[in-house]
Amino acid sequence: MPTAFSNQLGWHIFFSLKRIGIGLGISLITGLLLGWLMGTFPFWNKLLDPLIYLTYPIPKLALLPLLMLFLGLGEGSKIALIITIILPQMILSIRDAIISIPETYYQVYLCMGANSFERFKQITWPAIFFGIISTLRVSLGIAFSVLFFAENYGTEYGMGYFIMDAWLRMDYPMMYAGILILSLVGLILFGCLDYLLKKKTPEINYDNKQAQR
């Protein structure tokens, strides 16, 4: 593989991963905060629930022109588009996980003298962790699909731009190489999520559960 091609491709992968990484990070932090508020306090749930359900069905690609109008053609609009996709799913997943925790769990730890942080660490976080990873799996695939479309506007870097540019130039070997590499990047990211899930929940033997089915 020529050095020029390798360097160019490396930058395209870097910019795509940077956009997705920032979008995932902001969505995760914001989703944790809002999901915890909605799952813990009924007032916040009643206030934010209709807003999320109102905006969630909107096709996210339809928001791209609006985001570009307010945030410009640069990185901001592309990252914001990823956040609008991932954030509602993250909030609802965390909220539902917290609501499903039996109140008796908290009462037991309260009787043991545990403070709020200890109750969150021992009860709330383990309960929502699986939902967070599952939501990230789904959101990651959608984020790649939408980013592929968004990277064709106002940028010269990103795997979406790389693939479409090769297609327009009828450089089909380069186009197929870009698609294959994008798939491999997705495979690595999904593998990292699976590894993290198995690492943090070692008490669950996933292989045995699948074999029993």
mmCIF file of C-alpha atoms in Angstrom:
data_model
loop_
_atom_site.group_PDB
_atom_site.id
_atom_site.type_symbol
_atom_site.label_atom_id
_atom_site.label_comp_id
_atom_site.label_asym_id
_atom_site.label_seq_id
_atom_site.Cartn_x
_atom_site.Cartn_y
_atom_site.Cartn_z
ATOM 1 C CA MET A 1 0.000 0.000 0.000
ATOM 2 C CA PRO A 2 1.585 3.328 -1.024
ATOM 3 C CA THR A 3 2.666 5.645 1.772
ATOM 4 C CA ALA A 4 0.601 8.571 0.441
ATOM 5 C CA PHE A 5 -2.532 6.428 0.438
ATOM 6 C CA SER A 6 -1.784 5.153 3.942
ATOM 7 C CA ASN A 7 -1.300 8.655 5.339
ATOM 8 C CA GLN A 8 -4.410 9.969 3.616
ATOM 9 C CA LEU A 9 -6.548 7.068 4.800
ATOM 10 C CA GLY A 10 -5.222 7.435 8.330
ATOM 11 C CA TRP A 11 -6.440 11.018 8.490
ATOM 12 C CA HIS A 12 -9.872 10.045 7.164
ATOM 13 C CA ILE A 13 -10.214 7.345 9.832
ATOM 14 C CA PHE A 14 -8.953 9.732 12.521
ATOM 15 C CA PHE A 15 -11.492 12.459 11.739
ATOM 16 C CA SER A 16 -14.412 10.007 11.582
ATOM 17 C CA LEU A 17 -13.425 8.387 14.887
ATOM 18 C CA LYS A 18 -12.893 11.799 16.487
ATOM 19 C CA ARG A 19 -16.401 12.926 15.548
ATOM 20 C CA ILE A 20 -17.962 9.710 16.763
ATOM 21 C CA GLY A 21 -15.863 9.685 19.948
ATOM 22 C CA ILE A 22 -16.800 13.244 20.914
ATOM 23 C CA GLY A 23 -20.453 12.600 20.091
ATOM 24 C CA LEU A 24 -20.509 9.404 22.154
ATOM 25 C CA GLY A 25 -18.732 11.063 25.080
ATOM 26 C CA ILE A 26 -21.082 14.037 25.264
ATOM 27 C CA SER A 27 -24.127 11.799 24.823
ATOM 28 C CA LEU A 28 -22.968 9.433 27.553
ATOM 29 C CA ILE A 29 -22.305 12.161 30.123
ATOM 30 C CA THR A 30 -25.505 14.063 29.345
ATOM 31 C CA GLY A 31 -27.535 10.850 29.129
ATOM 32 C CA LEU A 32 -26.285 9.716 32.529
ATOM 33 C CA LEU A 33 -27.269 13.011 34.135
ATOM 34 C CA LEU A 34 -30.702 13.366 32.525
ATOM 35 C CA GLY A 35 -31.484 9.641 32.740
ATOM 36 C CA TRP A 36 -30.620 9.636 36.443
ATOM 37 C CA LEU A 37 -32.753 12.727 37.060
ATOM 38 C CA MET A 38 -35.738 11.259 35.193
ATOM 39 C CA GLY A 39 -35.395 7.867 36.836
ATOM 40 C CA THR A 40 -34.962 9.269 40.337
ATOM 41 C CA PHE A 41 -37.263 12.299 40.439
ATOM 42 C CA PRO A 42 -40.829 12.052 39.021
ATOM 43 C CA PHE A 43 -40.916 15.828 38.428
ATOM 44 C CA TRP A 44 -38.057 15.690 35.924
ATOM 45 C CA ASN A 45 -39.533 12.619 34.270
ATOM 46 C CA LYS A 46 -42.878 14.354 33.708
ATOM 47 C CA LEU A 47 -41.119 17.471 32.448
ATOM 48 C CA LEU A 48 -38.641 15.882 30.011
ATOM 49 C CA ASP A 49 -40.528 12.762 28.928
ATOM 50 C CA PRO A 50 -42.931 14.531 26.495
ATOM 51 C CA LEU A 51 -40.052 16.542 25.023
ATOM 52 C CA ILE A 52 -38.016 13.417 24.259
ATOM 53 C CA TYR A 53 -40.989 11.555 22.789
ATOM 54 C CA LEU A 54 -41.857 14.599 20.667
ATOM 55 C CA THR A 55 -38.409 14.927 19.092
ATOM 56 C CA TYR A 56 -37.327 11.274 19.018
ATOM 57 C CA PRO A 57 -39.352 10.191 15.921
ATOM 58 C CA ILE A 58 -37.947 13.030 13.768
ATOM 59 C CA PRO A 59 -35.611 11.607 11.088
ATOM 60 C CA LYS A 60 -32.217 12.791 12.201
ATOM 61 C CA LEU A 61 -30.931 13.371 8.674
ATOM 62 C CA ALA A 62 -33.679 15.965 8.282
ATOM 63 C CA LEU A 63 -31.980 17.978 11.030
ATOM 64 C CA LEU A 64 -28.648 18.229 9.205
ATOM 65 C CA PRO A 65 -29.543 21.360 7.163
ATOM 66 C CA LEU A 66 -30.842 23.026 10.331
ATOM 67 C CA LEU A 67 -27.716 22.104 12.293
ATOM 68 C CA MET A 68 -25.493 23.396 9.496
ATOM 69 C CA LEU A 69 -27.457 26.640 9.456
ATOM 70 C CA PHE A 70 -26.845 27.295 13.153
ATOM 71 C CA LEU A 71 -23.492 25.565 13.704
ATOM 72 C CA GLY A 72 -21.876 25.946 10.296
ATOM 73 C CA LEU A 73 -20.404 23.367 7.948
ATOM 74 C CA GLY A 74 -17.562 22.360 10.250
ATOM 75 C CA GLU A 75 -17.179 19.836 13.028
ATOM 76 C CA GLY A 76 -19.927 21.241 15.245
ATOM 77 C CA SER A 77 -22.849 20.295 13.018
ATOM 78 C CA LYS A 78 -21.554 16.764 12.415
ATOM 79 C CA ILE A 79 -20.948 16.076 16.105
ATOM 80 C CA ALA A 80 -24.317 17.605 17.001
ATOM 81 C CA LEU A 81 -26.009 15.284 14.504
ATOM 82 C CA ILE A 82 -24.470 12.249 16.231
ATOM 83 C CA ILE A 83 -25.582 13.561 19.623
ATOM 84 C CA THR A 84 -29.184 14.012 18.475
ATOM 85 C CA ILE A 85 -29.201 10.342 17.444
ATOM 86 C CA ILE A 86 -27.570 8.804 20.510
ATOM 87 C CA LEU A 87 -28.735 11.045 23.358
ATOM 88 C CA PRO A 88 -32.479 10.195 23.418
ATOM 89 C CA GLN A 89 -31.766 6.457 23.354
ATOM 90 C CA MET A 90 -29.203 6.838 26.120
ATOM 91 C CA ILE A 91 -31.533 8.879 28.322
ATOM 92 C CA LEU A 92 -34.460 6.476 27.967
ATOM 93 C CA SER A 93 -32.269 3.403 28.510
ATOM 94 C CA ILE A 94 -30.752 4.776 31.713
ATOM 95 C CA ARG A 95 -34.088 6.068 32.994
ATOM 96 C CA ASP A 96 -35.834 2.735 32.454
ATOM 97 C CA ALA A 97 -32.971 0.826 34.085
ATOM 98 C CA ILE A 98 -33.116 3.035 37.173
ATOM 99 C CA ILE A 99 -36.896 2.822 37.446
ATOM 100 C CA SER A 100 -36.731 -0.973 37.284
ATOM 101 C CA ILE A 101 -34.434 -1.182 40.352
ATOM 102 C CA PRO A 102 -36.459 -2.433 43.368
ATOM 103 C CA GLU A 103 -36.647 0.167 46.108
ATOM 104 C CA THR A 104 -35.780 -2.496 48.686
ATOM 105 C CA TYR A 105 -32.209 -2.602 47.342
ATOM 106 C CA TYR A 106 -31.681 1.010 48.329
ATOM 107 C CA GLN A 107 -33.370 0.496 51.691
ATOM 108 C CA VAL A 108 -31.002 -2.354 52.555
ATOM 109 C CA TYR A 109 -27.926 -0.241 51.784
ATOM 110 C CA LEU A 110 -29.466 2.703 53.616
ATOM 111 C CA CYS A 111 -29.842 0.555 56.731
ATOM 112 C CA MET A 112 -26.169 -0.370 56.390
ATOM 113 C CA GLY A 113 -25.251 3.308 56.540
ATOM 114 C CA ALA A 114 -24.224 3.676 52.894
ATOM 115 C CA ASN A 115 -24.108 7.225 51.543
ATOM 116 C CA SER A 116 -25.521 8.389 48.191
ATOM 117 C CA PHE A 117 -22.307 7.731 46.271
ATOM 118 C CA GLU A 118 -21.987 4.201 47.653
ATOM 119 C CA ARG A 119 -25.611 3.425 46.760
ATOM 120 C CA PHE A 120 -25.017 4.695 43.237
ATOM 121 C CA LYS A 121 -21.791 2.685 42.908
ATOM 122 C CA GLN A 122 -23.171 -0.584 44.294
ATOM 123 C CA ILE A 123 -26.747 -0.509 42.968
ATOM 124 C CA THR A 124 -27.469 2.108 40.300
ATOM 125 C CA TRP A 125 -24.309 1.823 38.197
ATOM 126 C CA PRO A 126 -24.368 -1.999 37.830
ATOM 127 C CA ALA A 127 -28.056 -1.793 36.928
ATOM 128 C CA ILE A 128 -27.578 0.733 34.130
ATOM 129 C CA PHE A 129 -24.211 -0.473 32.796
ATOM 130 C CA PHE A 130 -25.625 -3.269 30.641
ATOM 131 C CA GLY A 131 -28.217 -0.899 29.166
ATOM 132 C CA ILE A 132 -25.539 1.671 28.354
ATOM 133 C CA ILE A 133 -23.422 -0.853 26.426
ATOM 134 C CA SER A 134 -26.467 -2.202 24.568
ATOM 135 C CA THR A 135 -27.528 1.318 23.616
ATOM 136 C CA LEU A 136 -24.008 2.170 22.473
ATOM 137 C CA ARG A 137 -24.006 -0.899 20.216
ATOM 138 C CA VAL A 138 -27.176 0.198 18.445
ATOM 139 C CA SER A 139 -26.236 3.877 18.378
ATOM 140 C CA LEU A 140 -22.758 3.213 17.030
ATOM 141 C CA GLY A 141 -24.069 1.576 13.874
ATOM 142 C CA ILE A 142 -26.571 4.377 13.308
ATOM 143 C CA ALA A 143 -23.909 7.010 13.982
ATOM 144 C CA PHE A 144 -21.636 5.534 11.309
ATOM 145 C CA SER A 145 -24.482 5.543 8.789
ATOM 146 C CA VAL A 146 -25.451 9.155 9.460
ATOM 147 C CA LEU A 147 -21.855 10.360 9.651
ATOM 148 C CA PHE A 148 -21.235 8.838 6.217
ATOM 149 C CA PHE A 149 -23.904 11.194 4.869
ATOM 150 C CA ALA A 150 -22.834 14.238 6.908
ATOM 151 C CA GLU A 151 -19.171 13.965 5.927
ATOM 152 C CA ASN A 152 -20.029 14.805 2.343
ATOM 153 C CA TYR A 153 -20.705 18.411 3.308
ATOM 154 C CA GLY A 154 -18.182 21.029 4.371
ATOM 155 C CA THR A 155 -15.221 18.717 4.916
ATOM 156 C CA GLU A 156 -12.438 16.988 3.032
ATOM 157 C CA TYR A 157 -11.719 14.406 5.723
ATOM 158 C CA GLY A 158 -13.726 11.440 6.959
ATOM 159 C CA MET A 159 -14.533 7.982 5.676
ATOM 160 C CA GLY A 160 -17.824 9.204 4.227
ATOM 161 C CA TYR A 161 -16.033 11.781 2.129
ATOM 162 C CA PHE A 162 -13.314 9.288 1.204
ATOM 163 C CA ILE A 163 -15.768 6.696 -0.125
ATOM 164 C CA MET A 164 -18.003 9.148 -1.980
ATOM 165 C CA ASP A 165 -15.016 10.945 -3.491
ATOM 166 C CA ALA A 166 -13.662 7.644 -4.800
ATOM 167 C CA TRP A 167 -17.089 6.778 -6.222
ATOM 168 C CA LEU A 168 -17.432 10.137 -8.022
ATOM 169 C CA ARG A 169 -13.951 9.691 -9.508
ATOM 170 C CA MET A 170 -14.928 6.143 -10.509
ATOM 171 C CA ASP A 171 -11.984 4.845 -8.528
ATOM 172 C CA TYR A 172 -13.828 1.676 -7.555
ATOM 173 C CA PRO A 173 -10.889 -0.201 -5.968
ATOM 174 C CA MET A 174 -10.408 2.761 -3.612
ATOM 175 C CA MET A 175 -14.140 2.897 -2.926
ATOM 176 C CA TYR A 176 -14.316 -0.810 -2.030
ATOM 177 C CA ALA A 177 -11.205 -0.458 0.104
ATOM 178 C CA GLY A 178 -12.849 2.406 2.014
ATOM 179 C CA ILE A 179 -16.027 0.385 2.604
ATOM 180 C CA LEU A 180 -14.004 -2.612 3.812
ATOM 181 C CA ILE A 181 -11.886 -0.492 6.141
ATOM 182 C CA LEU A 182 -14.979 1.232 7.532
ATOM 183 C CA SER A 183 -16.463 -2.195 8.264
ATOM 184 C CA LEU A 184 -13.247 -3.288 9.984
ATOM 185 C CA VAL A 185 -13.238 -0.147 12.143
ATOM 186 C CA GLY A 186 -16.830 -0.895 13.149
ATOM 187 C CA LEU A 187 -15.887 -4.500 13.933
ATOM 188 C CA ILE A 188 -13.062 -3.351 16.218
ATOM 189 C CA LEU A 189 -15.315 -0.883 18.045
ATOM 190 C CA PHE A 190 -18.066 -3.467 18.560
ATOM 191 C CA GLY A 191 -15.452 -5.933 19.766
ATOM 192 C CA CYS A 192 -14.217 -3.374 22.306
ATOM 193 C CA LEU A 193 -17.763 -2.907 23.626
ATOM 194 C CA ASP A 194 -18.226 -6.679 23.963
ATOM 195 C CA TYR A 195 -14.894 -6.991 25.750
ATOM 196 C CA LEU A 196 -15.804 -4.173 28.127
ATOM 197 C CA LEU A 197 -19.145 -5.794 28.893
ATOM 198 C CA LYS A 198 -17.576 -9.179 29.643
ATOM 199 C CA LYS A 199 -14.821 -7.532 31.676
ATOM 200 C CA LYS A 200 -17.248 -5.597 33.858
ATOM 201 C CA THR A 201 -19.784 -8.425 34.226
ATOM 202 C CA PRO A 202 -17.594 -11.530 34.679
ATOM 203 C CA GLU A 203 -20.319 -13.257 36.682
ATOM 204 C CA ILE A 204 -22.319 -13.700 33.469
ATOM 205 C CA ASN A 205 -21.077 -16.594 31.335
ATOM 206 C CA TYR A 206 -22.251 -15.472 27.894
ATOM 207 C CA ASP A 207 -20.910 -18.519 26.075
ATOM 208 C CA ASN A 208 -22.795 -20.933 28.303
ATOM 209 C CA LYS A 209 -25.999 -18.941 27.986
ATOM 210 C CA GLN A 210 -25.759 -18.994 24.201
ATOM 211 C CA ALA A 211 -24.987 -22.728 24.201
ATOM 212 C CA GLN A 212 -28.031 -23.467 26.359
ATOM 213 C CA ARG A 213 -30.256 -21.759 23.824
#
